[in-house]
Amino acid sequence: MDTMDNLQPEPYDLLGVGLGPFNLSLAALADQVSGLSSLFCEARAEFSWHPGMLVDGARMQVPFLADLVSLVDPTNPWSFLNYLRQQQRLFPFYFAERFQLTRREYDHYCRWAAERLLNCRFDTAVTALHWSAEEELFRVETSAGPFRARNVVLGVGTRPAYPEPFAPLRGNPRIWHSADYLAKRHSLAGARDITVVGSGQSGAEVFLDLLRTRGTDGTRLRWLTRTRALAPMEYSKLGLEHFTPDYTRYFHTLAPAVRDRLVQSQWQLHKAASAETLAEIHDHLYERTIGRPIDADPVEIIPGTAVTETLAGPCGGFELLCRHPDSGTEHTVRTDAVVLATGYRAERPAALDPIAELIDWDEQGRYRVDLDHRIATGPRLSGGLYVQNAELHTHGVGTPDLGLGAHRAAVILNAVAGKTVHQLPERAAWTSFAPPTATTVLPRPQERNRAATPTR
């Protein structure tokens, strides 16, 4: 018997790679399933959710019910309400009347669950996944030793996206991503001109925080984005039905090219800033210009402008070569520091390299993912390989949304268990996204009239 068998006589039914909110949701739901063994491995020493953006007062964009479990099983002990009960904060939360949590409280809630779930293991980096055709099992190499599993779910999260025009100066201490905002905000102390690039929620929160902390010391603050308008996130009740399982099922039926076009056109559903944050920015600017001209303060908000190239400035700082697509004009912005609030993108983990040839990649090198969130593989790999938050191209705008996290985890859990562990709703939206399956073509009014006219 080899060392791996000595360490783990029985393979896990489910092994998770990474512990962000989505795999933590799956761990919480799996914890309550009798007879199902699971282990979730995380390289970091503790749970951490976007620590660079835990800005004071920043709120979530989803209601508190979008916790780890409630939208699937509100009786689950890992719910946010039970967290409040354990923290003796139910009454304070009740009186606070908060539907959206602060980011700091959501992070603390997730830490509370991660530290208590017995199937969560930190300081355990998954370094390689192998497939054993003889055993029909995954052999998982980790920094804490090897494991075996019948099913694996990838929940490694996304990585900060750096636009190509900024690539030549990546690593410069005065150009960095908003993911590091709190850790690196001190590096802006000597900057007299600061540019925030990106119009999503992170960009809005960074710009607002700079207005509050640097708005009175004469520093020029600039918010620049290629998006043509600082439009708010779609938050109407019917608009939010795009974040239901119904829309996910519809989106999955579309041709890949159509899906790609839709994701790009639906930016206001998943990439915009909240109306509340935009209103706070406006209110702040309004208050500080009372009794003075609007342009008295060194503040610029410039939408519809793309940065095409970034150069080191001749006297320090940077030169951002910009283009205004609508007018075709070009200009140069000189600034001392840049915060890139340019979003995140999914990346393939290196641990997949040993089985990469067994995965059925699409034409763009992305996963092909079925409705159960299982990655398509060749016939030699018969185990279940699942993914969370890397299937925007197959499942639509709800993929990164925390409101669908518990539902997706339940779908994966049902598939892994081979039975209905959680009964999920057949319909969750009033909107019918797909056209009717069959249409009765009625004759035109004039045709009906002719048909009713007696002939000689």
Tab-separated table of C-alpha atoms in Angstrom:
chain	number	residue	atom	x	y	z
A	1	MET	CA	0.000	0.000	0.000
A	2	ASP	CA	1.473	3.408	-0.977
A	3	THR	CA	1.848	6.525	1.156
A	4	MET	CA	-1.290	8.131	-0.285
A	5	ASP	CA	-3.406	5.137	0.723
A	6	ASN	CA	-1.929	5.264	4.248
A	7	LEU	CA	-2.886	8.916	4.566
A	8	GLN	CA	-6.369	8.558	3.158
A	9	PRO	CA	-7.836	5.044	2.967
A	10	GLU	CA	-11.073	6.287	1.404
A	11	PRO	CA	-11.249	8.926	-1.327
A	12	TYR	CA	-13.302	12.048	-0.765
A	13	ASP	CA	-16.574	12.301	-2.645
A	14	LEU	CA	-15.808	15.961	-3.311
A	15	LEU	CA	-12.603	17.986	-3.107
A	16	GLY	CA	-12.624	21.748	-3.602
A	17	VAL	CA	-9.698	23.762	-4.921
A	18	GLY	CA	-9.799	27.263	-3.445
A	19	LEU	CA	-11.993	28.809	-0.747
A	20	GLY	CA	-13.655	31.982	-1.879
A	21	PRO	CA	-17.344	32.662	-1.171
A	22	PHE	CA	-18.541	30.198	-3.836
A	23	ASN	CA	-16.602	27.136	-2.699
A	24	LEU	CA	-17.283	28.177	0.900
A	25	SER	CA	-20.997	28.047	0.035
A	26	LEU	CA	-20.541	24.535	-1.351
A	27	ALA	CA	-18.585	23.520	1.758
A	28	ALA	CA	-21.387	24.834	3.991
A	29	LEU	CA	-24.085	22.945	2.083
A	30	ALA	CA	-21.983	19.765	1.857
A	31	ASP	CA	-21.358	19.896	5.605
A	32	GLN	CA	-25.022	19.071	6.194
A	33	VAL	CA	-25.183	16.052	3.836
A	34	SER	CA	-24.935	12.766	5.703
A	35	GLY	CA	-22.656	10.183	4.110
A	36	LEU	CA	-20.927	12.632	1.739
A	37	SER	CA	-17.242	13.266	2.476
A	38	SER	CA	-15.732	16.564	1.359
A	39	LEU	CA	-12.547	18.574	1.738
A	40	PHE	CA	-11.890	22.148	0.568
A	41	CYS	CA	-8.277	23.305	0.264
A	42	GLU	CA	-7.047	26.894	0.303
A	43	ALA	CA	-3.454	28.066	-0.111
A	44	ARG	CA	-3.889	31.132	2.093
A	45	ALA	CA	-3.596	30.927	5.882
A	46	GLU	CA	-7.151	32.206	6.417
A	47	PHE	CA	-10.268	33.252	4.556
A	48	SER	CA	-9.934	36.619	2.858
A	49	TRP	CA	-12.398	38.311	0.501
A	50	HIS	CA	-11.103	41.289	-1.514
A	51	PRO	CA	-9.181	42.699	1.479
A	52	GLY	CA	-7.968	45.664	-0.567
A	53	MET	CA	-11.531	46.897	-1.046
A	54	LEU	CA	-12.855	46.666	2.525
A	55	VAL	CA	-13.187	50.437	2.535
A	56	ASP	CA	-15.107	51.899	5.485
A	57	GLY	CA	-18.779	52.167	4.639
A	58	ALA	CA	-18.575	50.252	1.338
A	59	ARG	CA	-21.683	48.126	0.903
A	60	MET	CA	-22.495	44.939	-0.913
A	61	GLN	CA	-24.547	45.113	-4.106
A	62	VAL	CA	-26.737	42.169	-3.079
A	63	PRO	CA	-29.138	41.742	-0.120
A	64	PHE	CA	-28.043	39.862	3.005
A	65	LEU	CA	-30.081	36.830	1.905
A	66	ALA	CA	-27.375	36.261	-0.725
A	67	ASP	CA	-25.300	34.568	1.959
A	68	LEU	CA	-23.687	31.135	1.757
A	69	VAL	CA	-26.866	29.062	2.087
A	70	SER	CA	-30.148	30.933	2.659
A	71	LEU	CA	-31.521	31.064	-0.898
A	72	VAL	CA	-31.275	27.261	-0.973
A	73	ASP	CA	-31.785	26.314	2.675
A	74	PRO	CA	-32.671	29.128	5.110
A	75	THR	CA	-32.660	26.599	8.001
A	76	ASN	CA	-28.973	25.812	7.443
A	77	PRO	CA	-26.808	26.633	10.510
A	78	TRP	CA	-24.299	28.502	8.301
A	79	SER	CA	-26.795	31.236	7.374
A	80	PHE	CA	-26.087	34.910	7.969
A	81	LEU	CA	-28.962	35.161	10.433
A	82	ASN	CA	-27.502	32.331	12.506
A	83	TYR	CA	-24.142	34.108	12.377
A	84	LEU	CA	-25.851	37.180	13.842
A	85	ARG	CA	-27.422	35.007	16.517
A	86	GLN	CA	-24.067	33.509	17.422
A	87	GLN	CA	-22.519	36.997	17.507
A	88	GLN	CA	-25.427	38.296	19.648
A	89	ARG	CA	-26.159	40.890	16.981
A	90	LEU	CA	-29.683	39.944	15.890
A	91	PHE	CA	-31.349	42.883	17.618
A	92	PRO	CA	-28.735	45.454	16.523
A	93	PHE	CA	-29.126	44.185	12.920
A	94	TYR	CA	-32.920	44.340	13.262
A	95	PHE	CA	-32.791	47.974	14.381
A	96	ALA	CA	-30.167	48.906	11.767
A	97	GLU	CA	-32.686	47.973	9.024
A	98	ARG	CA	-29.918	47.122	6.571
A	99	PHE	CA	-30.823	45.088	3.516
A	100	GLN	CA	-27.314	45.383	2.053
A	101	LEU	CA	-24.414	44.528	4.339
A	102	THR	CA	-21.152	46.380	4.498
A	103	ARG	CA	-18.274	44.559	2.833
A	104	ARG	CA	-16.526	44.294	6.198
A	105	GLU	CA	-19.449	42.482	7.812
A	106	TYR	CA	-19.831	40.082	4.880
A	107	ASP	CA	-16.122	39.280	5.088
A	108	HIS	CA	-16.397	38.674	8.852
A	109	TYR	CA	-19.408	36.400	8.335
A	110	CYS	CA	-17.523	34.299	5.790
A	111	ARG	CA	-14.526	34.090	8.138
A	112	TRP	CA	-16.842	32.924	10.920
A	113	ALA	CA	-18.094	30.059	8.747
A	114	ALA	CA	-14.691	29.141	7.283
A	115	GLU	CA	-13.057	28.920	10.706
A	116	ARG	CA	-15.730	26.518	11.990
A	117	LEU	CA	-16.425	24.258	9.015
A	118	LEU	CA	-14.508	21.032	9.557
A	119	ASN	CA	-14.221	20.373	5.800
A	120	CYS	CA	-12.262	23.615	5.189
A	121	ARG	CA	-8.493	23.388	5.283
A	122	PHE	CA	-6.201	26.424	4.985
A	123	ASP	CA	-2.456	26.584	4.365
A	124	THR	CA	-3.049	23.794	1.856
A	125	ALA	CA	-2.183	24.712	-1.721
A	126	VAL	CA	-3.337	22.333	-4.444
A	127	THR	CA	-0.342	22.050	-6.750
A	128	ALA	CA	-1.415	19.372	-9.269
A	129	LEU	CA	-4.418	17.318	-10.328
A	130	HIS	CA	-3.855	13.886	-11.857
A	131	TRP	CA	-6.407	11.427	-13.175
A	132	SER	CA	-6.024	7.726	-12.377
A	133	ALA	CA	-7.950	5.783	-15.014
A	134	GLU	CA	-7.327	2.535	-13.132
A	135	GLU	CA	-8.928	3.807	-9.909
A	136	GLU	CA	-11.281	6.242	-11.651
A	137	LEU	CA	-10.173	8.858	-9.136
A	138	PHE	CA	-8.428	12.211	-9.045
A	139	ARG	CA	-5.060	12.138	-7.333
A	140	VAL	CA	-4.554	15.558	-5.816
A	141	GLU	CA	-1.118	16.860	-4.871
A	142	THR	CA	-1.106	19.532	-2.168
A	143	SER	CA	1.416	21.281	0.054
A	144	ALA	CA	0.022	19.237	2.949
A	145	GLY	CA	0.336	15.901	1.189
A	146	PRO	CA	-1.658	13.897	-1.365
A	147	PHE	CA	-5.383	13.187	-1.431
A	148	ARG	CA	-7.789	11.259	-3.627
A	149	ALA	CA	-11.243	12.333	-4.745
A	150	ARG	CA	-14.091	11.143	-6.957
A	151	ASN	CA	-15.071	14.713	-7.889
A	152	VAL	CA	-13.194	18.011	-7.929
A	153	VAL	CA	-14.621	21.532	-8.028
A	154	LEU	CA	-12.456	24.500	-9.029
A	155	GLY	CA	-13.158	27.637	-7.035
A	156	VAL	CA	-9.905	29.523	-7.409
A	157	GLY	CA	-11.607	32.844	-8.080
A	158	THR	CA	-10.514	35.524	-10.510
A	159	ARG	CA	-7.362	37.605	-10.898
A	160	PRO	CA	-7.009	41.396	-11.270
A	161	ALA	CA	-7.167	42.438	-14.922
A	162	TYR	CA	-4.425	44.779	-16.161
A	163	PRO	CA	-5.276	46.546	-19.448
A	164	GLU	CA	-2.688	46.130	-22.187
A	165	PRO	CA	-1.806	49.862	-22.416
A	166	PHE	CA	-0.525	49.703	-18.831
A	167	ALA	CA	1.516	46.495	-19.285
A	168	PRO	CA	4.888	48.256	-19.935
A	169	LEU	CA	4.747	49.927	-16.517
A	170	ARG	CA	3.316	47.031	-14.533
A	171	GLY	CA	5.137	46.748	-11.221
A	172	ASN	CA	5.676	50.492	-10.929
A	173	PRO	CA	4.922	51.494	-7.296
A	174	ARG	CA	2.627	54.301	-8.485
A	175	ILE	CA	0.480	52.147	-10.825
A	176	TRP	CA	-1.448	49.324	-9.214
A	177	HIS	CA	-4.817	47.558	-9.195
A	178	SER	CA	-7.686	48.492	-6.898
A	179	ALA	CA	-7.470	44.956	-5.453
A	180	ASP	CA	-4.524	46.360	-3.437
A	181	TYR	CA	-6.144	49.681	-2.603
A	182	LEU	CA	-6.089	49.574	1.203
A	183	ALA	CA	-2.642	47.997	1.318
A	184	LYS	CA	-1.112	50.559	-1.056
A	185	ARG	CA	-3.163	53.678	-0.424
A	186	HIS	CA	-0.300	55.092	1.653
A	187	SER	CA	1.876	55.169	-1.494
A	188	LEU	CA	-0.341	57.957	-2.837
A	189	ALA	CA	0.660	60.306	-0.023
A	190	GLY	CA	3.069	62.374	-2.129
A	191	ALA	CA	1.027	62.330	-5.325
A	192	ARG	CA	-0.533	65.655	-6.337
A	193	ASP	CA	-2.442	64.231	-9.309
A	194	ILE	CA	-4.209	60.852	-8.999
A	195	THR	CA	-6.132	59.080	-11.756
A	196	VAL	CA	-8.660	56.300	-11.185
A	197	VAL	CA	-9.335	54.198	-14.291
A	198	GLY	CA	-12.553	52.157	-14.527
A	199	SER	CA	-16.247	52.931	-13.994
A	200	GLY	CA	-17.430	49.870	-12.055
A	201	GLN	CA	-18.223	49.657	-8.361
A	202	SER	CA	-14.562	49.425	-7.344
A	203	GLY	CA	-13.703	52.542	-9.371
A	204	ALA	CA	-16.577	54.462	-7.820
A	205	GLU	CA	-15.625	53.401	-4.287
A	206	VAL	CA	-11.961	54.293	-4.786
A	207	PHE	CA	-12.834	57.701	-6.272
A	208	LEU	CA	-15.275	58.414	-3.437
A	209	ASP	CA	-12.707	57.414	-0.814
A	210	LEU	CA	-10.102	59.694	-2.424
A	211	LEU	CA	-12.610	62.545	-2.471
A	212	ARG	CA	-13.124	62.072	1.263
A	213	THR	CA	-9.472	61.635	2.216
A	214	ARG	CA	-7.652	63.820	-0.348
A	215	GLY	CA	-10.345	66.197	-1.456
A	216	THR	CA	-9.219	69.180	0.623
A	217	ASP	CA	-5.435	69.126	0.200
A	218	GLY	CA	-5.315	70.476	-3.350
A	219	THR	CA	-4.660	67.116	-5.013
A	220	ARG	CA	-6.155	66.818	-8.489
A	221	LEU	CA	-8.445	63.779	-8.595
A	222	ARG	CA	-9.459	62.333	-11.925
A	223	TRP	CA	-11.921	59.544	-12.767
A	224	LEU	CA	-11.373	58.274	-16.284
A	225	THR	CA	-13.202	55.470	-18.065
A	226	ARG	CA	-13.767	54.241	-21.597
A	227	THR	CA	-17.424	53.553	-20.757
A	228	ARG	CA	-19.475	56.264	-22.453
A	229	ALA	CA	-21.639	56.997	-19.417
A	230	LEU	CA	-21.422	56.598	-15.671
A	231	ALA	CA	-24.682	54.684	-15.744
A	232	PRO	CA	-25.787	52.886	-12.579
A	233	MET	CA	-26.071	49.157	-12.117
A	234	GLU	CA	-29.416	47.772	-13.300
A	235	TYR	CA	-31.377	47.301	-10.104
A	236	SER	CA	-35.021	47.248	-11.143
A	237	LYS	CA	-37.000	44.273	-9.873
A	238	LEU	CA	-37.628	42.806	-13.324
A	239	GLY	CA	-34.125	43.651	-14.493
A	240	LEU	CA	-32.732	41.633	-11.595
A	241	GLU	CA	-34.432	38.546	-12.996
A	242	HIS	CA	-31.330	38.167	-15.173
A	243	PHE	CA	-29.780	36.837	-11.963
A	244	THR	CA	-32.122	33.877	-11.658
A	245	PRO	CA	-31.651	30.229	-12.634
A	246	ASP	CA	-34.240	30.848	-15.357
A	247	TYR	CA	-31.976	33.242	-17.236
A	248	THR	CA	-28.971	30.997	-16.706
A	249	ARG	CA	-30.818	28.084	-18.336
A	250	TYR	CA	-31.900	30.274	-21.251
A	251	PHE	CA	-28.435	31.751	-21.768
A	252	HIS	CA	-26.874	28.291	-21.810
A	253	THR	CA	-29.016	27.292	-24.828
A	254	LEU	CA	-27.673	30.099	-27.032
A	255	ALA	CA	-24.911	29.780	-29.612
A	256	PRO	CA	-21.437	30.641	-28.246
A	257	ALA	CA	-21.059	33.693	-30.501
A	258	VAL	CA	-24.424	35.049	-29.336
A	259	ARG	CA	-23.483	34.479	-25.704
A	260	ASP	CA	-20.214	36.381	-26.122
A	261	ARG	CA	-22.024	39.348	-27.686
A	262	LEU	CA	-24.621	39.380	-24.929
A	263	VAL	CA	-22.075	39.413	-22.108
A	264	GLN	CA	-20.377	42.448	-23.680
A	265	SER	CA	-23.635	44.326	-24.176
A	266	GLN	CA	-24.945	43.600	-20.669
A	267	TRP	CA	-22.227	45.539	-18.835
A	268	GLN	CA	-24.824	47.520	-16.916
A	269	LEU	CA	-26.054	44.297	-15.336
A	270	HIS	CA	-22.743	43.253	-13.830
A	271	LYS	CA	-20.019	45.873	-14.274
A	272	ALA	CA	-21.578	49.221	-13.366
A	273	ALA	CA	-21.486	51.095	-10.064
A	274	SER	CA	-24.442	51.257	-7.711
A	275	ALA	CA	-26.741	54.258	-7.968
A	276	GLU	CA	-26.164	54.919	-4.245
A	277	THR	CA	-22.386	55.235	-4.657
A	278	LEU	CA	-22.764	57.506	-7.676
A	279	ALA	CA	-25.196	59.623	-5.677
A	280	GLU	CA	-22.711	59.887	-2.789
A	281	ILE	CA	-20.033	61.124	-5.199
A	282	HIS	CA	-22.386	63.752	-6.573
A	283	ASP	CA	-23.496	64.807	-3.087
A	284	HIS	CA	-19.890	65.138	-1.959
A	285	LEU	CA	-18.988	67.309	-4.958
A	286	TYR	CA	-22.126	69.403	-4.492
A	287	GLU	CA	-21.424	70.130	-0.823
A	288	ARG	CA	-17.796	71.056	-1.326
A	289	THR	CA	-18.572	73.594	-4.058
A	290	ILE	CA	-21.226	75.551	-2.167
A	291	GLY	CA	-20.496	79.245	-2.711
A	292	ARG	CA	-17.884	78.488	-5.381
A	293	PRO	CA	-17.913	77.726	-9.111
A	294	ILE	CA	-18.358	74.059	-10.027
A	295	ASP	CA	-14.878	73.969	-11.534
A	296	ALA	CA	-13.234	75.537	-8.490
A	297	ASP	CA	-12.019	72.172	-7.232
A	298	PRO	CA	-9.359	70.171	-9.118
A	299	VAL	CA	-11.693	67.264	-9.872
A	300	GLU	CA	-12.274	65.682	-13.282
A	301	ILE	CA	-14.747	63.010	-14.326
A	302	ILE	CA	-14.026	61.880	-17.892
A	303	PRO	CA	-16.151	59.076	-19.399
A	304	GLY	CA	-15.983	57.843	-22.988
A	305	THR	CA	-12.194	58.002	-23.047
A	306	ALA	CA	-9.864	55.080	-23.691
A	307	VAL	CA	-6.213	54.961	-22.609
A	308	THR	CA	-4.260	53.722	-25.633
A	309	GLU	CA	-0.704	53.930	-24.277
A	310	THR	CA	1.107	54.705	-21.022
A	311	LEU	CA	4.565	56.281	-20.864
A	312	ALA	CA	6.888	57.364	-18.090
A	313	GLY	CA	6.771	61.157	-17.887
A	314	PRO	CA	9.926	63.199	-18.631
A	315	CYS	CA	9.719	64.902	-15.226
A	316	GLY	CA	8.358	61.985	-13.248
A	317	GLY	CA	4.867	60.591	-13.137
A	318	PHE	CA	3.147	59.231	-16.222
A	319	GLU	CA	1.658	60.271	-19.515
A	320	LEU	CA	-1.586	58.573	-20.467
A	321	LEU	CA	-2.242	58.801	-24.195
A	322	CYS	CA	-6.018	58.937	-24.528
A	323	ARG	CA	-8.531	58.741	-27.342
A	324	HIS	CA	-12.124	59.942	-27.379
A	325	PRO	CA	-13.831	57.479	-29.764
A	326	ASP	CA	-16.969	59.561	-30.370
A	327	SER	CA	-15.063	62.606	-31.653
A	328	GLY	CA	-11.892	60.835	-32.730
A	329	THR	CA	-9.754	63.333	-30.825
A	330	GLU	CA	-6.631	62.374	-28.910
A	331	HIS	CA	-5.034	64.018	-25.897
A	332	THR	CA	-2.491	63.330	-23.160
A	333	VAL	CA	-3.186	63.157	-19.432
A	334	ARG	CA	-0.256	63.743	-17.088
A	335	THR	CA	-0.620	62.233	-13.653
A	336	ASP	CA	1.492	61.163	-10.668
A	337	ALA	CA	-0.311	57.909	-9.834
A	338	VAL	CA	-2.893	55.535	-11.302
A	339	VAL	CA	-5.322	53.183	-9.562
A	340	LEU	CA	-6.626	50.582	-12.012
A	341	ALA	CA	-10.190	49.639	-11.123
A	342	THR	CA	-10.334	47.517	-14.251
A	343	GLY	CA	-12.036	44.392	-12.987
A	344	TYR	CA	-11.042	40.760	-12.792
A	345	ARG	CA	-10.800	37.810	-15.138
A	346	ALA	CA	-10.817	34.051	-14.745
A	347	GLU	CA	-7.507	32.257	-15.136
A	348	ARG	CA	-6.734	28.586	-15.549
A	349	PRO	CA	-4.978	27.253	-12.435
A	350	ALA	CA	-1.572	25.652	-12.974
A	351	ALA	CA	-2.778	22.618	-11.025
A	352	LEU	CA	-4.763	21.621	-14.140
A	353	ASP	CA	-1.650	21.240	-16.300
A	354	PRO	CA	-1.290	17.455	-15.789
A	355	ILE	CA	-4.839	16.855	-17.093
A	356	ALA	CA	-5.109	19.757	-19.560
A	357	GLU	CA	-5.088	17.415	-22.558
A	358	LEU	CA	-8.059	15.534	-21.101
A	359	ILE	CA	-10.239	18.677	-21.013
A	360	ASP	CA	-12.458	19.610	-23.966
A	361	TRP	CA	-11.538	23.281	-24.432
A	362	ASP	CA	-13.551	25.543	-26.721
A	363	GLU	CA	-12.104	27.457	-29.693
A	364	GLN	CA	-10.902	30.252	-27.402
A	365	GLY	CA	-9.275	27.946	-24.887
A	366	ARG	CA	-12.098	28.230	-22.350
A	367	TYR	CA	-13.941	25.504	-20.473
A	368	ARG	CA	-17.013	23.972	-22.029
A	369	VAL	CA	-19.414	23.787	-19.086
A	370	ASP	CA	-22.762	21.990	-18.881
A	371	LEU	CA	-25.800	23.181	-16.910
A	372	ASP	CA	-24.602	21.285	-13.833
A	373	HIS	CA	-21.371	23.340	-13.991
A	374	ARG	CA	-19.400	20.263	-14.949
A	375	ILE	CA	-16.454	20.809	-17.285
A	376	ALA	CA	-16.536	18.756	-20.490
A	377	THR	CA	-13.697	16.253	-20.629
A	378	GLY	CA	-12.541	13.498	-22.940
A	379	PRO	CA	-13.716	9.906	-22.414
A	380	ARG	CA	-10.529	8.980	-20.545
A	381	LEU	CA	-11.481	11.298	-17.674
A	382	SER	CA	-14.736	9.988	-16.241
A	383	GLY	CA	-14.662	11.806	-12.891
A	384	GLY	CA	-16.638	14.936	-12.197
A	385	LEU	CA	-14.648	18.142	-12.712
A	386	TYR	CA	-16.733	21.187	-11.824
A	387	VAL	CA	-16.073	24.931	-11.854
A	388	GLN	CA	-17.368	28.015	-10.045
A	389	ASN	CA	-17.067	31.578	-11.407
A	390	ALA	CA	-15.169	30.769	-14.582
A	391	GLU	CA	-18.198	30.129	-16.796
A	392	LEU	CA	-19.380	33.634	-17.655
A	393	HIS	CA	-19.196	32.655	-21.332
A	394	THR	CA	-21.554	29.670	-20.859
A	395	HIS	CA	-23.831	30.724	-17.985
A	396	GLY	CA	-24.102	34.500	-18.353
A	397	VAL	CA	-24.002	37.554	-16.121
A	398	GLY	CA	-25.156	35.687	-13.020
A	399	THR	CA	-21.862	33.763	-12.885
A	400	PRO	CA	-19.975	36.150	-10.545
A	401	ASP	CA	-23.113	37.225	-8.674
A	402	LEU	CA	-23.268	36.193	-5.015
A	403	GLY	CA	-27.049	35.915	-5.257
A	404	LEU	CA	-26.707	32.779	-7.397
A	405	GLY	CA	-23.839	31.310	-5.371
A	406	ALA	CA	-25.901	29.064	-3.096
A	407	HIS	CA	-28.046	27.859	-6.005
A	408	ARG	CA	-25.010	26.919	-8.095
A	409	ALA	CA	-23.469	25.130	-5.123
A	410	ALA	CA	-26.686	23.154	-4.669
A	411	VAL	CA	-26.757	22.227	-8.366
A	412	ILE	CA	-23.196	20.891	-8.098
A	413	LEU	CA	-23.983	19.087	-4.848
A	414	ASN	CA	-27.035	17.389	-6.368
A	415	ALA	CA	-24.930	16.280	-9.346
A	416	VAL	CA	-22.116	14.937	-7.156
A	417	ALA	CA	-24.524	13.115	-4.842
A	418	GLY	CA	-26.420	11.648	-7.778
A	419	LYS	CA	-29.712	12.532	-6.110
A	420	THR	CA	-31.789	15.534	-5.101
A	421	VAL	CA	-30.162	16.752	-1.925
A	422	HIS	CA	-31.801	20.154	-2.334
A	423	GLN	CA	-35.080	20.676	-4.137
A	424	LEU	CA	-34.514	23.666	-6.409
A	425	PRO	CA	-37.244	25.852	-7.951
A	426	GLU	CA	-38.406	25.015	-11.460
A	427	ARG	CA	-39.223	28.676	-12.045
A	428	ALA	CA	-37.910	31.747	-10.252
A	429	ALA	CA	-38.668	34.636	-12.644
A	430	TRP	CA	-41.793	36.259	-14.032
A	431	THR	CA	-39.884	36.989	-17.226
A	432	SER	CA	-39.908	34.431	-20.048
A	433	PHE	CA	-36.504	34.855	-21.644
A	434	ALA	CA	-36.902	32.270	-24.404
A	435	PRO	CA	-39.489	32.596	-27.191
A	436	PRO	CA	-42.493	30.247	-27.110
A	437	THR	CA	-41.596	26.757	-28.278
A	438	ALA	CA	-44.514	26.690	-30.697
A	439	THR	CA	-46.395	29.581	-32.300
A	440	THR	CA	-49.806	29.497	-33.932
A	441	VAL	CA	-49.753	31.806	-36.940
A	442	LEU	CA	-53.088	33.578	-37.272
A	443	PRO	CA	-54.289	34.960	-40.620
A	444	ARG	CA	-54.037	38.716	-41.126
A	445	PRO	CA	-57.224	40.741	-40.525
A	446	GLN	CA	-57.788	41.320	-44.257
A	447	GLU	CA	-57.364	37.616	-44.941
A	448	ARG	CA	-59.937	36.791	-42.247
A	449	ASN	CA	-62.367	39.279	-43.849
A	450	ARG	CA	-61.913	37.769	-47.294
A	451	ALA	CA	-62.485	34.305	-45.914
A	452	ALA	CA	-65.754	35.431	-44.301
A	453	THR	CA	-67.091	37.043	-47.521
A	454	PRO	CA	-69.457	34.653	-49.393
A	455	THR	CA	-68.501	33.961	-52.987
A	456	ARG	CA	-70.881	33.673	-55.925
